[in-house]
Short mmCIF file of C-alpha atoms in Angstrom, two decimals:
data_model
loop_
_atom_site.label_atom_id
_atom_site.label_comp_id
_atom_site.label_asym_id
_atom_site.label_seq_id
_atom_site.Cartn_x
_atom_site.Cartn_y
_atom_site.Cartn_z
CA ILE A 178 14.54 -5.03 3.97
CA THR A 179 15.54 -2.75 6.82
CA VAL A 180 15.58 -3.51 10.45
CA THR A 181 12.83 -1.11 11.00
CA GLN A 182 10.51 -3.07 8.70
CA ILE A 183 11.17 -6.33 10.40
CA THR A 184 10.76 -5.03 13.87
CA GLU A 185 7.54 -3.12 12.89
CA ASN A 186 5.99 -6.26 11.39
CA ILE A 187 7.02 -8.75 14.13
CA PRO A 188 3.74 -8.30 16.05
CA SER A 189 1.76 -9.25 12.87
CA LEU A 190 3.72 -12.51 12.73
CA ILE A 191 2.86 -13.31 16.21
CA PHE A 192 -0.79 -12.34 15.87
CA VAL A 193 -0.87 -14.61 12.75
CA TYR A 194 0.50 -17.59 14.86
CA GLN A 195 -1.80 -16.79 17.76
CA GLN A 196 -5.00 -16.47 15.53
CA ARG A 197 -4.34 -19.25 13.07
CA ASN A 198 -7.67 -20.79 13.83
CA ALA A 199 -9.55 -17.39 14.58
CA ASP A 200 -11.84 -15.54 12.27
CA ILE A 201 -9.17 -13.12 10.96
CA LYS A 202 -10.82 -10.05 9.10
CA THR A 203 -7.45 -8.29 8.43
CA ILE A 204 -4.06 -7.92 10.06
CA LYS A 205 -2.57 -5.36 7.77
CA THR A 206 -2.15 -1.99 9.59
CA GLU A 207 -1.05 1.32 8.26
CA SER A 208 0.54 4.02 10.14
CA VAL A 209 -1.68 7.00 9.45
CA ASN A 210 0.28 9.93 10.93
CA PHE A 211 2.01 11.86 8.05
CA LEU A 212 1.81 9.11 5.29
CA PRO A 213 -1.33 10.29 3.58
CA PRO A 214 -0.30 13.86 2.93
CA ILE A 215 3.13 12.60 1.83
CA ILE A 216 1.50 10.19 -0.84
CA PHE A 217 -0.99 13.05 -1.72
CA SER A 218 1.98 15.45 -2.30
CA ALA A 219 3.65 12.83 -4.58
CA GLY A 220 0.50 12.53 -6.70
CA PHE A 221 -0.17 16.24 -6.79
CA LEU A 222 3.38 16.95 -7.89
CA LEU A 223 3.72 13.95 -10.30
CA LYS A 224 4.71 14.55 -13.85
CA ARG A 225 2.17 12.31 -15.42
CA GLN A 226 3.72 11.69 -18.85
CA LEU A 227 6.89 10.38 -17.18
CA PHE A 228 4.97 8.15 -14.80
CA TYR A 229 2.89 6.61 -17.71
CA ASP A 230 5.90 6.24 -19.79
CA ASN A 231 7.46 4.00 -17.17
CA PHE A 232 4.24 2.14 -16.27
CA GLY A 233 5.40 -1.18 -17.78
CA VAL A 234 8.50 -1.14 -15.63
CA VAL A 235 6.42 -0.17 -12.54
CA PHE A 236 3.81 -3.13 -13.18
CA VAL A 237 6.59 -5.60 -13.50
CA MET A 238 8.48 -4.32 -10.36
CA ALA A 239 5.21 -4.19 -8.35
CA PHE A 240 3.81 -7.36 -9.30
CA PHE A 241 6.58 -10.00 -9.83
CA GLY A 242 9.10 -8.01 -7.82
CA THR A 243 6.72 -8.19 -4.63
CA CYS A 244 5.86 -11.83 -5.24
CA VAL A 245 9.59 -12.75 -5.49
CA SER A 246 10.26 -10.82 -2.46
CA ALA A 247 7.47 -12.50 -0.49
CA ALA A 248 8.57 -15.88 -1.57
CA VAL A 249 12.23 -15.43 -0.55
CA ILE A 250 11.28 -14.03 2.77
CA SER A 251 8.54 -16.63 3.55
CA VAL A 252 10.64 -19.69 2.47
CA GLY A 253 13.78 -18.30 4.40
CA LEU A 254 11.60 -17.53 7.39
CA PHE A 255 9.92 -21.01 7.31
CA TYR A 256 13.11 -22.93 7.26
CA MET A 257 14.79 -20.76 9.86
CA ILE A 258 11.94 -21.06 12.27
CA ASN A 259 11.65 -24.82 11.90
CA TYR A 260 15.27 -25.09 12.54
CA THR A 261 15.02 -23.05 15.52
CA SER A 262 12.18 -25.03 16.99
CA ILE A 263 14.15 -28.19 16.73
CA LEU A 264 17.13 -26.49 18.66
CA TYR A 265 15.08 -24.60 21.30
CA HIS A 266 11.74 -26.52 21.37
CA VAL A 267 9.66 -23.53 20.37
CA GLY A 268 6.47 -23.42 18.35
CA LYS A 269 6.45 -23.70 14.57
CA PHE A 270 4.77 -21.61 11.97
CA SER A 271 3.15 -23.25 8.80
CA LEU A 272 4.23 -22.22 5.42
CA MET A 273 1.38 -19.99 4.74
CA GLU A 274 1.65 -18.03 7.99
CA CYS A 275 5.28 -17.40 6.60
CA ILE A 276 3.92 -16.30 3.25
CA ALA A 277 1.30 -13.96 5.06
CA PHE A 278 4.19 -12.39 6.79
CA GLY A 279 6.22 -12.33 3.62
CA PHE A 280 3.68 -10.29 1.84
CA ILE A 281 3.24 -7.84 4.79
CA ILE A 282 6.91 -6.96 4.87
CA SER A 283 7.33 -6.84 1.03
CA SER A 284 5.00 -3.65 0.88
CA THR A 285 7.63 -1.11 0.93
CA ASP A 286 7.43 2.62 1.68
CA PRO A 287 10.38 4.22 -0.07
CA VAL A 288 9.82 7.87 1.27
CA THR A 289 13.46 8.31 2.45
CA THR A 290 14.68 6.77 -0.95
CA LEU A 291 12.68 9.19 -2.88
CA SER A 292 13.82 12.29 -0.79
CA VAL A 293 17.43 11.09 -1.33
CA PHE A 294 16.69 10.82 -5.06
CA THR A 295 15.17 14.36 -5.21
CA SER A 296 18.19 15.70 -3.56
CA LEU A 297 20.70 13.98 -5.76
CA LYS A 298 18.50 14.97 -8.77
CA VAL A 299 18.62 11.44 -10.38
CA ASP A 300 17.27 10.42 -13.65
CA PRO A 301 13.42 11.05 -13.69
CA SER A 302 12.65 7.72 -15.05
CA LEU A 303 14.33 5.96 -12.00
CA TYR A 304 12.45 8.29 -9.70
CA TYR A 305 9.05 7.51 -11.07
CA ALA A 306 9.71 3.66 -11.51
CA VAL A 307 10.54 3.43 -7.73
CA LEU A 308 7.54 5.81 -6.84
CA GLY A 309 5.14 3.92 -9.14
CA GLU A 310 6.24 0.36 -7.66
CA SER A 311 5.98 1.67 -4.15
CA ILE A 312 2.46 2.63 -4.80
CA LEU A 313 1.17 -0.28 -6.76
CA ASN A 314 3.04 -3.13 -4.61
CA ASP A 315 0.47 -2.19 -1.83
CA ALA A 316 -2.17 -3.61 -3.81
CA VAL A 317 -0.26 -6.86 -4.56
CA ALA A 318 0.67 -7.28 -0.95
CA ILE A 319 -2.96 -6.94 0.34
CA THR A 320 -4.08 -9.49 -2.33
CA GLY A 321 -1.16 -11.98 -1.49
CA PHE A 322 -1.95 -11.62 2.10
CA ARG A 323 -5.61 -12.28 2.06
CA VAL A 324 -5.00 -15.41 0.03
CA ALA A 325 -2.52 -16.64 2.49
CA VAL A 326 -4.85 -15.89 5.47
CA ARG A 327 -7.73 -17.58 3.94
CA PHE A 328 -5.46 -20.74 3.49
CA ILE A 329 -4.42 -20.50 7.15
CA GLN A 330 -8.24 -20.64 7.92
CA ASN A 331 -8.74 -23.64 5.73
CA ASP A 332 -11.39 -21.42 3.86
CA LEU A 333 -9.63 -21.65 0.38
CA SER A 334 -8.89 -24.59 -1.83
CA SER A 335 -5.96 -24.64 -4.37
CA THR A 336 -8.27 -24.26 -7.31
CA ASP A 337 -9.39 -20.93 -5.85
CA VAL A 338 -6.02 -19.22 -6.16
CA MET A 339 -7.05 -18.40 -9.84
CA PHE A 340 -9.10 -15.60 -8.20
CA CYS A 341 -6.05 -13.72 -6.93
CA MET A 342 -5.72 -11.64 -10.17
CA PRO A 343 -9.38 -10.40 -10.12
CA ASN A 344 -8.93 -9.57 -6.63
CA PHE A 345 -5.95 -7.54 -7.34
CA VAL A 346 -7.80 -5.74 -10.19
CA VAL A 347 -10.67 -4.90 -7.77
CA ILE A 348 -8.36 -3.63 -5.14
CA VAL A 349 -6.32 -1.42 -7.81
CA VAL A 350 -9.72 -0.10 -9.55
CA ALA A 351 -11.72 0.48 -6.40
CA SER A 352 -8.77 2.40 -4.73
CA THR A 353 -8.32 4.53 -7.78
CA VAL A 354 -11.87 5.48 -7.97
CA ILE A 355 -12.09 6.43 -4.28
CA GLY A 356 -8.99 8.62 -4.39
CA TYR A 357 -9.91 10.17 -7.78
CA VAL A 358 -13.53 11.13 -6.55
CA PHE A 359 -12.11 12.68 -3.56
CA GLY A 360 -9.58 14.60 -5.66
CA ILE A 361 -12.33 15.88 -7.85
CA VAL A 362 -14.24 16.91 -4.71
CA LEU A 363 -11.12 18.88 -3.33
CA ALA A 364 -10.69 20.70 -6.91
CA PHE A 365 -14.30 21.59 -6.93
CA LEU A 366 -14.24 23.13 -3.42
CA PHE A 367 -11.08 25.09 -3.99
CA LYS A 368 -12.22 26.53 -7.34
CA HIS A 369 -15.74 27.50 -6.38
CA VAL A 370 -15.84 28.29 -2.83
CA ASP A 371 -14.65 31.61 -1.50
CA PHE A 372 -12.62 30.90 1.66
CA GLU A 373 -11.70 34.64 2.34
CA PHE A 374 -14.03 34.78 5.39
CA ASN A 375 -12.28 32.11 7.22
CA ARG A 376 -8.75 30.92 6.61
CA ILE A 377 -9.15 27.83 8.93
CA ILE A 378 -11.83 26.17 6.68
CA PRO A 379 -9.76 25.48 3.65
CA VAL A 380 -6.98 23.81 5.84
CA SER A 381 -9.79 21.64 7.43
CA ILE A 382 -11.18 20.72 4.13
CA PHE A 383 -7.64 19.83 2.80
CA LEU A 384 -6.92 17.65 5.81
CA GLY A 385 -10.24 15.95 5.61
CA VAL A 386 -9.95 15.14 1.83
CA VAL A 387 -6.46 13.91 2.59
CA TYR A 388 -7.35 11.54 5.40
CA ILE A 389 -10.81 10.45 4.66
CA PRO A 390 -10.17 8.56 1.41
CA PHE A 391 -7.14 6.77 3.02
CA LEU A 392 -9.20 5.75 5.96
CA LEU A 393 -12.19 4.63 3.73
CA ALA A 394 -9.96 2.54 1.45
CA GLU A 395 -8.34 0.80 4.54
CA VAL A 396 -11.70 0.22 6.11
CA LEU A 397 -12.86 -1.47 2.92
CA GLN A 398 -9.56 -3.56 2.78
CA LEU A 399 -8.38 -1.65 -0.25
CA SER A 400 -4.98 0.29 -0.76
CA GLY A 401 -5.15 3.63 1.20
CA ILE A 402 -1.87 4.57 -0.46
CA LEU A 403 -3.10 3.93 -4.04
CA ALA A 404 -6.27 5.99 -3.15
CA MET A 405 -4.23 8.90 -1.86
CA PHE A 406 -1.85 8.88 -4.82
CA PHE A 407 -4.74 9.16 -7.27
CA ALA A 408 -6.41 11.76 -5.14
CA GLY A 409 -3.39 13.86 -5.74
CA ILE A 410 -3.27 13.41 -9.42
CA SER A 411 -6.93 14.03 -9.84
CA ALA A 412 -6.81 17.18 -7.53
CA ARG A 413 -3.77 18.55 -9.57
CA ARG A 414 -5.47 17.83 -12.86
CA TYR A 415 -9.02 19.70 -12.18
CA ILE A 416 -7.71 22.38 -9.92
CA TYR A 417 -5.59 23.84 -12.80
CA LYS A 418 -7.90 22.93 -15.49
#
């Protein structure tokens, strides 16, 4: 966990505390900026066979690794805040509020790490394991965050936790479908439309296809990162097919 991650997510922790009795639709925010093109590029340049060969490792790291990370952060934060509240008489956070924050901060974005891996020419299996984990853990973090927020709102019983896995599957499948469809659209346009008369139009189309599925997935409370990753994969597959 970097200092940047912690400082960026402190407002979310404060918001959870302030809105614990409010109707919370979503708290998770994404920095749009240059993230969609970066993830699209990672999917477009992906060596698919290496990625699929390491999918077992990716799934274990993304699912169990994210859950363990969220558990360690939330439990440590819970006891630290309670200890601080006794010393300085400040407000307390419930365990579920700390778990919500733990899942927010456990969704990592290893762009810098991957760029270092590229420059060092590390083993491809390591590169794709880290890349795949960073893509898939976004869906795990969204699911865990939603469950924690519903517990905060007293809208979820302990028996309903069994629906966490179907929720995770829905996020993964829906995000993948959105990205794949937009990737096919991009491939179709670039293969069958003549852009010689105007060089600005293909740039505009590319930017639209890069940002629209990301924003659409985020609005639907899915994973924009996962959508962009598979948009890049499908675009590469059908552009050169």
